[in-house]
Every structure is written in structure tokens, then in C-alpha cells.
Amino acid sequence: EAAVTQSPRNKVTVTGGNVTLSCRQTNSHNYMYWYRQDTGHGLRLIHYSYGAGNLQIGDVPDGYKATRTTQEDFFLLLELASPSQTSLYFCASRLRLNYAEQFFGPGTRLTVL
Amino acid sequence: QEKVQQSPESLIVPEGAMVSLNCSFSDSASQSIWWYQQHPGKGPKALISIFSNGNKKEGRLTVYLNRASLHVSLHIKDSQPSDSAVYLCAVSSGGSNYKLTFGKGTLLTVTP
């Protein structure tokens, strides 16, 4: 089964702080995704990538940057964190074109004070 | 933009009951529809998907898709306490199915 890991699992920062969330998948999947999950909104797509060096904008990108350094690694950057970015963040990966199943990591809970 | 709505928001059933979860979507060109299960503190995990009109059965799960009415349902037979979780409906769209749009989920509680 596809393996997606995330770090850290929990993070607390202050308003204006810098945060980097990390995601690694070890199944050579081409597509990787970052989501946030909030009560009342469900899962919302922030950014995604279809390969190293590629970045695509999702549905709620404001305040977030992302970088895909290798096939395996996808990072989400919050350069000036705000309390509105307090959320549960999930990374996911997808195997191939025309097959939509995504495999999710365990999530990172971020609190911005 | 694709919209996905799920009902009910929450559901409590006794062990052994049949569970029915509903999902409606807005884009008739949507390709496949997925149901994900999410336990507390875990990431979502795909359970079953459907592409063509009609139904698909896998074990205790059956999914029904009606593209004309833009509606899909998930039925869980002989529910177990371990089925207690949030169930997410997700609709694929975009070229090459690149994107999944998720509903807000249904919280299912199965009581022993």
C-alpha cells in the first residue's frame, strides 16, 4: 500500500512566524497534494504538483507557498503565519494519470497563536 | 467549480443496521466518484469508487450512481462499531482526473 508520511505531526507557532510542513511519499507517485481540513469546510486543496520542480495552484492558495524538491518530497511553507491558518493539514499522493485515487498522510495539526 | 454536498451530517445507528449515506454533485462531466473513510486522528482512506451509472458492490459496501440526478449513495450492510468514522464523498474532475473535490462528510456512529 502507498506510504505517505508527514512531519511534524503537531506544530504550534505565533502570528507572523515561519512554518514548513514536510511530506514524503515512497511510491514514485507523480502527483502530490496539500489540503487543509476545517470543521464546516471539509478538505480544501491548497497546492499540488505533478513532478519535481512543478507547482500548481489549488482552490485556497492565499498565504501558502509550496515546493516540490524531488519526486518524493513536497513542502508547504507559511511565511507569515496567521491564526486563520490554524488547521489540520494533509498531504496526499496519486499514482498515475486517469486514476483519481489519492493516498493520504496522517496529517499535521498546526496552531497559530 | 465543482460542488459536493453530503447528507446527513451525522448519523447514529445500532450495530447490525444498514447505513445509507448520500452525496450530490454539481458537474455532470465529473468522471469518477470516491468514498473515503476517516477515523479520528487519521488521514482519509479510499473505500470504493464508481464511474459508470448503476451500482457496484464490494463486500459489505454498495455504491449507487445516478448521473442524470447527479447523486451517489453509499450503503453499508451489517454495520459494525469499527465502521464509526467520518465518510467523505469525493468527485474527480479536471483533465486526467487530477483533482478531487470533497464534501464536508457524514459522521457515522455505530453503537454496540
JSON list of C-alpha atoms in Angstrom, two decimals:
[
{"chain": "A", "resi": 1, "resn": "GLU", "atom": "CA", "xyz": [0.00, 0.00, 0.00]},
{"chain": "A", "resi": 2, "resn": "ALA", "atom": "CA", "xyz": [1.14, 3.54, -0.77]},
{"chain": "A", "resi": 3, "resn": "ALA", "atom": "CA", "xyz": [3.01, 5.19, 2.09]},
{"chain": "A", "resi": 4, "resn": "VAL", "atom": "CA", "xyz": [2.80, 8.94, 2.76]},
{"chain": "A", "resi": 5, "resn": "THR", "atom": "CA", "xyz": [4.48, 10.42, 5.81]},
{"chain": "A", "resi": 6, "resn": "GLN", "atom": "CA", "xyz": [4.23, 13.94, 7.23]},
{"chain": "A", "resi": 7, "resn": "SER", "atom": "CA", "xyz": [6.28, 15.90, 9.73]},
{"chain": "A", "resi": 8, "resn": "PRO", "atom": "CA", "xyz": [5.88, 17.37, 12.21]},
{"chain": "A", "resi": 9, "resn": "ARG", "atom": "CA", "xyz": [2.64, 15.81, 13.45]},
{"chain": "A", "resi": 10, "resn": "ASN", "atom": "CA", "xyz": [1.90, 18.78, 15.66]},
{"chain": "A", "resi": 11, "resn": "LYS", "atom": "CA", "xyz": [3.19, 22.35, 15.48]},
{"chain": "A", "resi": 12, "resn": "VAL", "atom": "CA", "xyz": [2.49, 25.48, 17.49]},
{"chain": "A", "resi": 13, "resn": "THR", "atom": "CA", "xyz": [3.73, 28.85, 16.30]},
{"chain": "A", "resi": 14, "resn": "VAL", "atom": "CA", "xyz": [2.95, 32.52, 16.83]},
{"chain": "A", "resi": 15, "resn": "THR", "atom": "CA", "xyz": [1.39, 35.03, 14.47]},
{"chain": "A", "resi": 16, "resn": "GLY", "atom": "CA", "xyz": [3.99, 36.15, 11.95]},
{"chain": "A", "resi": 17, "resn": "GLY", "atom": "CA", "xyz": [6.13, 33.07, 12.39]},
{"chain": "A", "resi": 18, "resn": "ASN", "atom": "CA", "xyz": [7.57, 30.89, 9.62]},
{"chain": "A", "resi": 19, "resn": "VAL", "atom": "CA", "xyz": [6.44, 27.29, 9.32]},
{"chain": "A", "resi": 20, "resn": "THR", "atom": "CA", "xyz": [7.44, 24.48, 6.98]},
{"chain": "A", "resi": 21, "resn": "LEU", "atom": "CA", "xyz": [5.38, 21.32, 6.75]},
{"chain": "A", "resi": 22, "resn": "SER", "atom": "CA", "xyz": [7.01, 18.31, 5.13]},
{"chain": "A", "resi": 23, "resn": "CYS", "atom": "CA", "xyz": [5.60, 15.41, 3.18]},
{"chain": "A", "resi": 24, "resn": "ARG", "atom": "CA", "xyz": [7.32, 12.36, 1.72]},
{"chain": "A", "resi": 25, "resn": "GLN", "atom": "CA", "xyz": [5.94, 9.54, -0.39]},
{"chain": "A", "resi": 26, "resn": "THR", "atom": "CA", "xyz": [7.96, 6.47, -1.25]},
{"chain": "A", "resi": 27, "resn": "ASN", "atom": "CA", "xyz": [5.90, 5.02, -4.09]},
{"chain": "A", "resi": 28, "resn": "SER", "atom": "CA", "xyz": [7.15, 7.08, -7.02]},
{"chain": "A", "resi": 29, "resn": "HIS", "atom": "CA", "xyz": [3.78, 8.74, -7.41]},
{"chain": "A", "resi": 30, "resn": "ASN", "atom": "CA", "xyz": [3.80, 11.66, -9.81]},
{"chain": "A", "resi": 31, "resn": "TYR", "atom": "CA", "xyz": [1.12, 13.82, -8.22]},
{"chain": "A", "resi": 32, "resn": "MET", "atom": "CA", "xyz": [1.28, 15.25, -4.71]},
{"chain": "A", "resi": 33, "resn": "TYR", "atom": "CA", "xyz": [-1.26, 17.46, -2.96]},
{"chain": "A", "resi": 34, "resn": "TRP", "atom": "CA", "xyz": [-1.61, 19.69, 0.09]},
{"chain": "A", "resi": 35, "resn": "TYR", "atom": "CA", "xyz": [-5.03, 20.09, 1.74]},
{"chain": "A", "resi": 36, "resn": "ARG", "atom": "CA", "xyz": [-6.36, 21.78, 4.82]},
{"chain": "A", "resi": 37, "resn": "GLN", "atom": "CA", "xyz": [-9.28, 20.38, 6.76]},
{"chain": "A", "resi": 38, "resn": "ASP", "atom": "CA", "xyz": [-11.51, 22.60, 8.86]},
{"chain": "A", "resi": 39, "resn": "THR", "atom": "CA", "xyz": [-14.84, 21.98, 10.56]},
{"chain": "A", "resi": 40, "resn": "GLY", "atom": "CA", "xyz": [-17.60, 23.29, 8.34]},
{"chain": "A", "resi": 41, "resn": "HIS", "atom": "CA", "xyz": [-15.42, 23.33, 5.22]},
{"chain": "A", "resi": 42, "resn": "GLY", "atom": "CA", "xyz": [-14.16, 19.83, 4.72]},
{"chain": "A", "resi": 43, "resn": "LEU", "atom": "CA", "xyz": [-10.95, 19.19, 2.78]},
{"chain": "A", "resi": 44, "resn": "ARG", "atom": "CA", "xyz": [-9.78, 22.07, 0.60]},
{"chain": "A", "resi": 45, "resn": "LEU", "atom": "CA", "xyz": [-6.96, 21.93, -1.92]},
{"chain": "A", "resi": 46, "resn": "ILE", "atom": "CA", "xyz": [-4.11, 24.40, -1.31]},
{"chain": "A", "resi": 47, "resn": "HIS", "atom": "CA", "xyz": [-1.45, 23.45, -3.89]},
{"chain": "A", "resi": 48, "resn": "TYR", "atom": "CA", "xyz": [-0.45, 20.42, -5.91]},
{"chain": "A", "resi": 49, "resn": "SER", "atom": "CA", "xyz": [2.39, 19.22, -8.08]},
{"chain": "A", "resi": 50, "resn": "TYR", "atom": "CA", "xyz": [2.84, 16.69, -10.86]},
{"chain": "A", "resi": 51, "resn": "GLY", "atom": "CA", "xyz": [6.57, 16.29, -10.56]},
{"chain": "A", "resi": 52, "resn": "ALA", "atom": "CA", "xyz": [9.81, 17.65, -9.17]},
{"chain": "A", "resi": 53, "resn": "GLY", "atom": "CA", "xyz": [10.06, 21.39, -9.75]},
{"chain": "A", "resi": 54, "resn": "ASN", "atom": "CA", "xyz": [6.39, 21.70, -10.75]},
{"chain": "A", "resi": 55, "resn": "LEU", "atom": "CA", "xyz": [3.78, 23.61, -8.75]},
{"chain": "A", "resi": 56, "resn": "GLN", "atom": "CA", "xyz": [0.10, 24.19, -9.44]},
{"chain": "A", "resi": 57, "resn": "ILE", "atom": "CA", "xyz": [-2.29, 26.46, -7.56]},
{"chain": "A", "resi": 58, "resn": "GLY", "atom": "CA", "xyz": [-5.25, 24.91, -5.79]},
{"chain": "A", "resi": 59, "resn": "ASP", "atom": "CA", "xyz": [-8.50, 26.40, -4.52]},
{"chain": "A", "resi": 60, "resn": "VAL", "atom": "CA", "xyz": [-7.29, 28.15, -1.34]},
{"chain": "A", "resi": 61, "resn": "PRO", "atom": "CA", "xyz": [-3.66, 29.19, -2.05]},
{"chain": "A", "resi": 62, "resn": "ASP", "atom": "CA", "xyz": [-3.51, 32.60, -0.33]},
{"chain": "A", "resi": 63, "resn": "GLY", "atom": "CA", "xyz": [-0.83, 32.75, 2.36]},
{"chain": "A", "resi": 64, "resn": "TYR", "atom": "CA", "xyz": [0.82, 29.49, 1.30]},
{"chain": "A", "resi": 65, "resn": "LYS", "atom": "CA", "xyz": [3.79, 28.58, -0.83]},
{"chain": "A", "resi": 66, "resn": "ALA", "atom": "CA", "xyz": [4.83, 25.09, -1.80]},
{"chain": "A", "resi": 67, "resn": "THR", "atom": "CA", "xyz": [7.88, 23.48, -3.28]},
{"chain": "A", "resi": 68, "resn": "ARG", "atom": "CA", "xyz": [8.46, 20.02, -4.76]},
{"chain": "A", "resi": 69, "resn": "THR", "atom": "CA", "xyz": [12.17, 19.31, -4.47]},
{"chain": "A", "resi": 70, "resn": "THR", "atom": "CA", "xyz": [12.20, 15.67, -5.58]},
{"chain": "A", "resi": 71, "resn": "GLN", "atom": "CA", "xyz": [9.75, 13.02, -6.75]},
{"chain": "A", "resi": 72, "resn": "GLU", "atom": "CA", "xyz": [9.34, 12.05, -3.09]},
{"chain": "A", "resi": 73, "resn": "ASP", "atom": "CA", "xyz": [9.29, 15.36, -1.20]},
{"chain": "A", "resi": 74, "resn": "PHE", "atom": "CA", "xyz": [6.68, 18.13, -1.15]},
{"chain": "A", "resi": 75, "resn": "PHE", "atom": "CA", "xyz": [6.82, 21.05, 1.28]},
{"chain": "A", "resi": 76, "resn": "LEU", "atom": "CA", "xyz": [4.23, 23.60, 2.38]},
{"chain": "A", "resi": 77, "resn": "LEU", "atom": "CA", "xyz": [5.53, 26.97, 3.55]},
{"chain": "A", "resi": 78, "resn": "LEU", "atom": "CA", "xyz": [3.73, 29.54, 5.67]},
{"chain": "A", "resi": 79, "resn": "GLU", "atom": "CA", "xyz": [6.00, 32.60, 5.72]},
{"chain": "A", "resi": 80, "resn": "LEU", "atom": "CA", "xyz": [3.88, 34.90, 7.88]},
{"chain": "A", "resi": 81, "resn": "ALA", "atom": "CA", "xyz": [1.53, 32.60, 9.73]},
{"chain": "A", "resi": 82, "resn": "SER", "atom": "CA", "xyz": [-1.85, 33.94, 10.83]},
{"chain": "A", "resi": 83, "resn": "PRO", "atom": "CA", "xyz": [-4.44, 32.50, 13.26]},
{"chain": "A", "resi": 84, "resn": "SER", "atom": "CA", "xyz": [-6.72, 31.80, 10.26]},
{"chain": "A", "resi": 85, "resn": "GLN", "atom": "CA", "xyz": [-4.18, 29.19, 9.17]},
{"chain": "A", "resi": 86, "resn": "THR", "atom": "CA", "xyz": [-4.77, 27.13, 12.30]},
{"chain": "A", "resi": 87, "resn": "SER", "atom": "CA", "xyz": [-5.93, 23.86, 10.78]},
{"chain": "A", "resi": 88, "resn": "LEU", "atom": "CA", "xyz": [-5.30, 20.18, 10.14]},
{"chain": "A", "resi": 89, "resn": "TYR", "atom": "CA", "xyz": [-3.08, 19.79, 7.06]},
{"chain": "A", "resi": 90, "resn": "PHE", "atom": "CA", "xyz": [-2.96, 16.68, 4.92]},
{"chain": "A", "resi": 91, "resn": "CYS", "atom": "CA", "xyz": [-0.60, 15.66, 2.18]},
{"chain": "A", "resi": 92, "resn": "ALA", "atom": "CA", "xyz": [-1.67, 13.15, -0.46]},
{"chain": "A", "resi": 93, "resn": "SER", "atom": "CA", "xyz": [-0.19, 11.46, -3.49]},
{"chain": "A", "resi": 94, "resn": "ARG", "atom": "CA", "xyz": [-1.66, 9.94, -6.62]},
{"chain": "A", "resi": 95, "resn": "LEU", "atom": "CA", "xyz": [-0.33, 7.12, -8.72]},
{"chain": "A", "resi": 96, "resn": "ARG", "atom": "CA", "xyz": [-0.89, 8.00, -12.34]},
{"chain": "A", "resi": 97, "resn": "LEU", "atom": "CA", "xyz": [-2.90, 9.81, -14.98]},
{"chain": "A", "resi": 98, "resn": "ASN", "atom": "CA", "xyz": [-6.58, 8.96, -15.33]},
{"chain": "A", "resi": 99, "resn": "TYR", "atom": "CA", "xyz": [-6.73, 7.17, -11.99]},
{"chain": "A", "resi": 100, "resn": "ALA", "atom": "CA", "xyz": [-8.03, 9.50, -9.34]},
{"chain": "A", "resi": 101, "resn": "GLU", "atom": "CA", "xyz": [-7.40, 7.65, -6.05]},
{"chain": "A", "resi": 102, "resn": "GLN", "atom": "CA", "xyz": [-5.31, 9.70, -3.65]},
{"chain": "A", "resi": 103, "resn": "PHE", "atom": "CA", "xyz": [-3.36, 8.27, -0.72]},
{"chain": "A", "resi": 104, "resn": "PHE", "atom": "CA", "xyz": [-3.24, 10.47, 2.37]},
{"chain": "A", "resi": 105, "resn": "GLY", "atom": "CA", "xyz": [-0.67, 11.01, 5.08]},
{"chain": "A", "resi": 106, "resn": "PRO", "atom": "CA", "xyz": [-1.57, 11.11, 8.80]},
{"chain": "A", "resi": 107, "resn": "GLY", "atom": "CA", "xyz": [-1.86, 14.88, 8.95]},
{"chain": "A", "resi": 108, "resn": "THR", "atom": "CA", "xyz": [-0.16, 17.78, 10.75]},
{"chain": "A", "resi": 109, "resn": "ARG", "atom": "CA", "xyz": [-2.11, 19.80, 13.28]},
{"chain": "A", "resi": 110, "resn": "LEU", "atom": "CA", "xyz": [-0.93, 23.43, 13.15]},
{"chain": "A", "resi": 111, "resn": "THR", "atom": "CA", "xyz": [-1.90, 26.01, 15.75]},
{"chain": "A", "resi": 112, "resn": "VAL", "atom": "CA", "xyz": [-1.07, 29.68, 15.18]},
{"chain": "A", "resi": 113, "resn": "LEU", "atom": "CA", "xyz": [-1.39, 31.72, 18.37]},
{"chain": "B", "resi": 1, "resn": "GLN", "atom": "CA", "xyz": [-16.25, 24.93, -9.62]},
{"chain": "B", "resi": 2, "resn": "GLU", "atom": "CA", "xyz": [-17.50, 21.52, -8.58]},
{"chain": "B", "resi": 3, "resn": "LYS", "atom": "CA", "xyz": [-19.76, 21.48, -5.51]},
{"chain": "B", "resi": 4, "resn": "VAL", "atom": "CA", "xyz": [-20.26, 18.36, -3.42]},
{"chain": "B", "resi": 5, "resn": "GLN", "atom": "CA", "xyz": [-22.92, 18.12, -0.72]},
{"chain": "B", "resi": 6, "resn": "GLN", "atom": "CA", "xyz": [-23.40, 15.26, 1.70]},
{"chain": "B", "resi": 7, "resn": "SER", "atom": "CA", "xyz": [-26.29, 14.23, 3.91]},
{"chain": "B", "resi": 8, "resn": "PRO", "atom": "CA", "xyz": [-26.95, 13.59, 6.68]},
{"chain": "B", "resi": 9, "resn": "GLU", "atom": "CA", "xyz": [-24.28, 15.49, 8.62]},
{"chain": "B", "resi": 10, "resn": "SER", "atom": "CA", "xyz": [-24.30, 12.82, 11.30]},
{"chain": "B", "resi": 11, "resn": "LEU", "atom": "CA", "xyz": [-25.94, 9.50, 11.91]},
{"chain": "B", "resi": 12, "resn": "ILE", "atom": "CA", "xyz": [-26.20, 7.14, 14.87]},
{"chain": "B", "resi": 13, "resn": "VAL", "atom": "CA", "xyz": [-27.24, 3.53, 14.26]},
{"chain": "B", "resi": 14, "resn": "PRO", "atom": "CA", "xyz": [-27.20, 0.29, 16.27]},
{"chain": "B", "resi": 15, "resn": "GLU", "atom": "CA", "xyz": [-24.76, -2.46, 15.38]},
{"chain": "B", "resi": 16, "resn": "GLY", "atom": "CA", "xyz": [-26.06, -4.60, 12.53]},
{"chain": "B", "resi": 17, "resn": "ALA", "atom": "CA", "xyz": [-28.11, -1.83, 10.91]},
{"chain": "B", "resi": 18, "resn": "MET", "atom": "CA", "xyz": [-27.96, -0.90, 7.24]},
{"chain": "B", "resi": 19, "resn": "VAL", "atom": "CA", "xyz": [-26.42, 2.54, 6.76]},
{"chain": "B", "resi": 20, "resn": "SER", "atom": "CA", "xyz": [-27.23, 4.85, 3.84]},
{"chain": "B", "resi": 21, "resn": "LEU", "atom": "CA", "xyz": [-25.15, 7.93, 3.07]},
{"chain": "B", "resi": 22, "resn": "ASN", "atom": "CA", "xyz": [-25.95, 10.45, 0.34]},
{"chain": "B", "resi": 23, "resn": "CYS", "atom": "CA", "xyz": [-23.91, 12.73, -1.87]},
{"chain": "B", "resi": 24, "resn": "SER", "atom": "CA", "xyz": [-24.92, 15.15, -4.61]},
{"chain": "B", "resi": 25, "resn": "PHE", "atom": "CA", "xyz": [-22.56, 16.87, -7.03]},
{"chain": "B", "resi": 26, "resn": "SER", "atom": "CA", "xyz": [-22.87, 19.71, -9.49]},
{"chain": "B", "resi": 27, "resn": "ASP", "atom": "CA", "xyz": [-20.85, 18.82, -12.59]},
{"chain": "B", "resi": 28, "resn": "SER", "atom": "CA", "xyz": [-22.33, 16.24, -14.93]},
{"chain": "B", "resi": 29, "resn": "ALA", "atom": "CA", "xyz": [-18.90, 15.91, -16.57]},
{"chain": "B", "resi": 30, "resn": "SER", "atom": "CA", "xyz": [-17.39, 14.63, -13.32]},
{"chain": "B", "resi": 31, "resn": "GLN", "atom": "CA", "xyz": [-15.55, 11.44, -14.01]},
{"chain": "B", "resi": 32, "resn": "SER", "atom": "CA", "xyz": [-15.33, 9.15, -11.01]},
{"chain": "B", "resi": 33, "resn": "ILE", "atom": "CA", "xyz": [-16.86, 9.37, -7.55]},
{"chain": "B", "resi": 34, "resn": "TRP", "atom": "CA", "xyz": [-15.00, 8.12, -4.50]},
{"chain": "B", "resi": 35, "resn": "TRP", "atom": "CA", "xyz": [-15.97, 7.38, -0.93]},
{"chain": "B", "resi": 36, "resn": "TYR", "atom": "CA", "xyz": [-13.29, 7.85, 1.72]},
{"chain": "B", "resi": 37, "resn": "GLN", "atom": "CA", "xyz": [-13.34, 6.80, 5.38]},
{"chain": "B", "resi": 38, "resn": "GLN", "atom": "CA", "xyz": [-11.60, 8.90, 8.01]},
{"chain": "B", "resi": 39, "resn": "HIS", "atom": "CA", "xyz": [-11.09, 7.72, 11.59]},
{"chain": "B", "resi": 40, "resn": "PRO", "atom": "CA", "xyz": [-10.23, 10.27, 14.31]},
{"chain": "B", "resi": 41, "resn": "GLY", "atom": "CA", "xyz": [-6.61, 11.37, 14.13]},
{"chain": "B", "resi": 42, "resn": "LYS", "atom": "CA", "xyz": [-6.04, 9.64, 10.79]},
{"chain": "B", "resi": 43, "resn": "GLY", "atom": "CA", "xyz": [-5.88, 10.62, 7.15]},
{"chain": "B", "resi": 44, "resn": "PRO", "atom": "CA", "xyz": [-8.74, 9.70, 4.81]},
{"chain": "B", "resi": 45, "resn": "LYS", "atom": "CA", "xyz": [-8.58, 6.29, 3.16]},
{"chain": "B", "resi": 46, "resn": "ALA", "atom": "CA", "xyz": [-10.34, 5.32, -0.06]},
{"chain": "B", "resi": 47, "resn": "LEU", "atom": "CA", "xyz": [-13.08, 2.73, 0.33]},
{"chain": "B", "resi": 48, "resn": "ILE", "atom": "CA", "xyz": [-14.79, 2.38, -3.02]},
{"chain": "B", "resi": 49, "resn": "SER", "atom": "CA", "xyz": [-15.22, 4.25, -6.29]},
{"chain": "B", "resi": 50, "resn": "ILE", "atom": "CA", "xyz": [-17.66, 4.25, -9.19]},
{"chain": "B", "resi": 51, "resn": "PHE", "atom": "CA", "xyz": [-17.52, 5.64, -12.70]},
{"chain": "B", "resi": 52, "resn": "SER", "atom": "CA", "xyz": [-20.49, 4.27, -14.60]},
{"chain": "B", "resi": 53, "resn": "ASN", "atom": "CA", "xyz": [-24.19, 4.66, -13.90]},
{"chain": "B", "resi": 54, "resn": "GLY", "atom": "CA", "xyz": [-25.58, 1.87, -11.79]},
{"chain": "B", "resi": 55, "resn": "ASN", "atom": "CA", "xyz": [-24.22, 0.10, -8.76]},
{"chain": "B", "resi": 56, "resn": "LYS", "atom": "CA", "xyz": [-21.03, -1.52, -7.56]},
{"chain": "B", "resi": 57, "resn": "LYS", "atom": "CA", "xyz": [-20.65, -3.90, -4.64]},
{"chain": "B", "resi": 58, "resn": "GLU", "atom": "CA", "xyz": [-17.54, -4.69, -2.63]},
{"chain": "B", "resi": 59, "resn": "GLY", "atom": "CA", "xyz": [-18.03, -6.79, 0.49]},
{"chain": "B", "resi": 60, "resn": "ARG", "atom": "CA", "xyz": [-20.46, -5.00, 2.82]},
{"chain": "B", "resi": 61, "resn": "LEU", "atom": "CA", "xyz": [-20.33, -1.83, 0.71]},
{"chain": "B", "resi": 62, "resn": "THR", "atom": "CA", "xyz": [-22.59, -0.95, -2.20]},
{"chain": "B", "resi": 63, "resn": "VAL", "atom": "CA", "xyz": [-22.47, 2.33, -4.09]},
{"chain": "B", "resi": 64, "resn": "TYR", "atom": "CA", "xyz": [-25.17, 3.62, -6.44]},
{"chain": "B", "resi": 65, "resn": "LEU", "atom": "CA", "xyz": [-24.57, 6.32, -9.04]},
{"chain": "B", "resi": 66, "resn": "ASN", "atom": "CA", "xyz": [-27.25, 8.21, -10.95]},
{"chain": "B", "resi": 67, "resn": "ARG", "atom": "CA", "xyz": [-25.60, 10.70, -13.29]},
{"chain": "B", "resi": 68, "resn": "ALA", "atom": "CA", "xyz": [-28.90, 12.10, -14.50]},
{"chain": "B", "resi": 69, "resn": "SER", "atom": "CA", "xyz": [-29.79, 13.25, -10.99]},
{"chain": "B", "resi": 70, "resn": "LEU", "atom": "CA", "xyz": [-26.14, 13.96, -10.03]},
{"chain": "B", "resi": 71, "resn": "HIS", "atom": "CA", "xyz": [-26.50, 11.72, -7.00]},
{"chain": "B", "resi": 72, "resn": "VAL", "atom": "CA", "xyz": [-24.47, 8.93, -5.46]},
{"chain": "B", "resi": 73, "resn": "SER", "atom": "CA", "xyz": [-25.14, 6.90, -2.33]},
{"chain": "B", "resi": 74, "resn": "LEU", "atom": "CA", "xyz": [-23.11, 4.54, -0.18]},
{"chain": "B", "resi": 75, "resn": "HIS", "atom": "CA", "xyz": [-24.76, 1.69, 1.69]},
{"chain": "B", "resi": 76, "resn": "ILE", "atom": "CA", "xyz": [-23.04, -0.25, 4.45]},
{"chain": "B", "resi": 77, "resn": "LYS", "atom": "CA", "xyz": [-24.61, -3.58, 5.29]},
{"chain": "B", "resi": 78, "resn": "ASP", "atom": "CA", "xyz": [-24.43, -5.12, 8.78]},
{"chain": "B", "resi": 79, "resn": "SER", "atom": "CA", "xyz": [-22.68, -2.10, 10.29]},
{"chain": "B", "resi": 80, "resn": "GLN", "atom": "CA", "xyz": [-20.03, -2.64, 12.98]},
{"chain": "B", "resi": 81, "resn": "PRO", "atom": "CA", "xyz": [-18.69, -0.34, 15.73]},
{"chain": "B", "resi": 82, "resn": "SER", "atom": "CA", "xyz": [-15.41, -0.27, 13.78]},
{"chain": "B", "resi": 83, "resn": "ASP", "atom": "CA", "xyz": [-17.31, 1.43, 10.93]},
{"chain": "B", "resi": 84, "resn": "SER", "atom": "CA", "xyz": [-17.70, 4.51, 13.16]},
{"chain": "B", "resi": 85, "resn": "ALA", "atom": "CA", "xyz": [-15.87, 7.26, 11.28]},
{"chain": "B", "resi": 86, "resn": "VAL", "atom": "CA", "xyz": [-16.39, 10.26, 9.02]},
{"chain": "B", "resi": 87, "resn": "TYR", "atom": "CA", "xyz": [-17.32, 9.31, 5.46]},
{"chain": "B", "resi": 88, "resn": "LEU", "atom": "CA", "xyz": [-16.22, 11.69, 2.71]},
{"chain": "B", "resi": 89, "resn": "CYS", "atom": "CA", "xyz": [-17.63, 11.80, -0.79]},
{"chain": "B", "resi": 90, "resn": "ALA", "atom": "CA", "xyz": [-15.13, 13.00, -3.42]},
{"chain": "B", "resi": 91, "resn": "VAL", "atom": "CA", "xyz": [-15.69, 13.76, -7.08]},
{"chain": "B", "resi": 92, "resn": "SER", "atom": "CA", "xyz": [-12.90, 13.72, -9.63]},
{"chain": "B", "resi": 93, "resn": "SER", "atom": "CA", "xyz": [-12.68, 16.43, -12.27]},
{"chain": "B", "resi": 94, "resn": "GLY", "atom": "CA", "xyz": [-10.21, 18.25, -14.40]},
{"chain": "B", "resi": 95, "resn": "GLY", "atom": "CA", "xyz": [-8.10, 16.89, -17.17]},
{"chain": "B", "resi": 96, "resn": "SER", "atom": "CA", "xyz": [-6.67, 13.46, -16.36]},
{"chain": "B", "resi": 97, "resn": "ASN", "atom": "CA", "xyz": [-8.73, 13.33, -13.16]},
{"chain": "B", "resi": 98, "resn": "TYR", "atom": "CA", "xyz": [-6.13, 15.48, -11.48]},
{"chain": "B", "resi": 99, "resn": "LYS", "atom": "CA", "xyz": [-8.42, 16.92, -8.86]},
{"chain": "B", "resi": 100, "resn": "LEU", "atom": "CA", "xyz": [-10.74, 15.57, -6.17]},
{"chain": "B", "resi": 101, "resn": "THR", "atom": "CA", "xyz": [-13.40, 17.86, -4.69]},
{"chain": "B", "resi": 102, "resn": "PHE", "atom": "CA", "xyz": [-14.59, 16.69, -1.28]},
{"chain": "B", "resi": 103, "resn": "GLY", "atom": "CA", "xyz": [-17.85, 17.06, 0.57]},
{"chain": "B", "resi": 104, "resn": "LYS", "atom": "CA", "xyz": [-17.90, 18.06, 4.23]},
{"chain": "B", "resi": 105, "resn": "GLY", "atom": "CA", "xyz": [-18.53, 14.50, 5.34]},
{"chain": "B", "resi": 106, "resn": "THR", "atom": "CA", "xyz": [-21.01, 12.42, 7.34]},
{"chain": "B", "resi": 107, "resn": "LEU", "atom": "CA", "xyz": [-20.11, 11.39, 10.89]},
{"chain": "B", "resi": 108, "resn": "LEU", "atom": "CA", "xyz": [-21.28, 7.82, 11.45]},
{"chain": "B", "resi": 109, "resn": "THR", "atom": "CA", "xyz": [-21.53, 6.33, 14.93]},
{"chain": "B", "resi": 110, "resn": "VAL", "atom": "CA", "xyz": [-22.39, 2.63, 15.27]},
{"chain": "B", "resi": 111, "resn": "THR", "atom": "CA", "xyz": [-23.39, 1.73, 18.82]},
{"chain": "B", "resi": 112, "resn": "PRO", "atom": "CA", "xyz": [-22.76, -1.78, 20.21]}
]
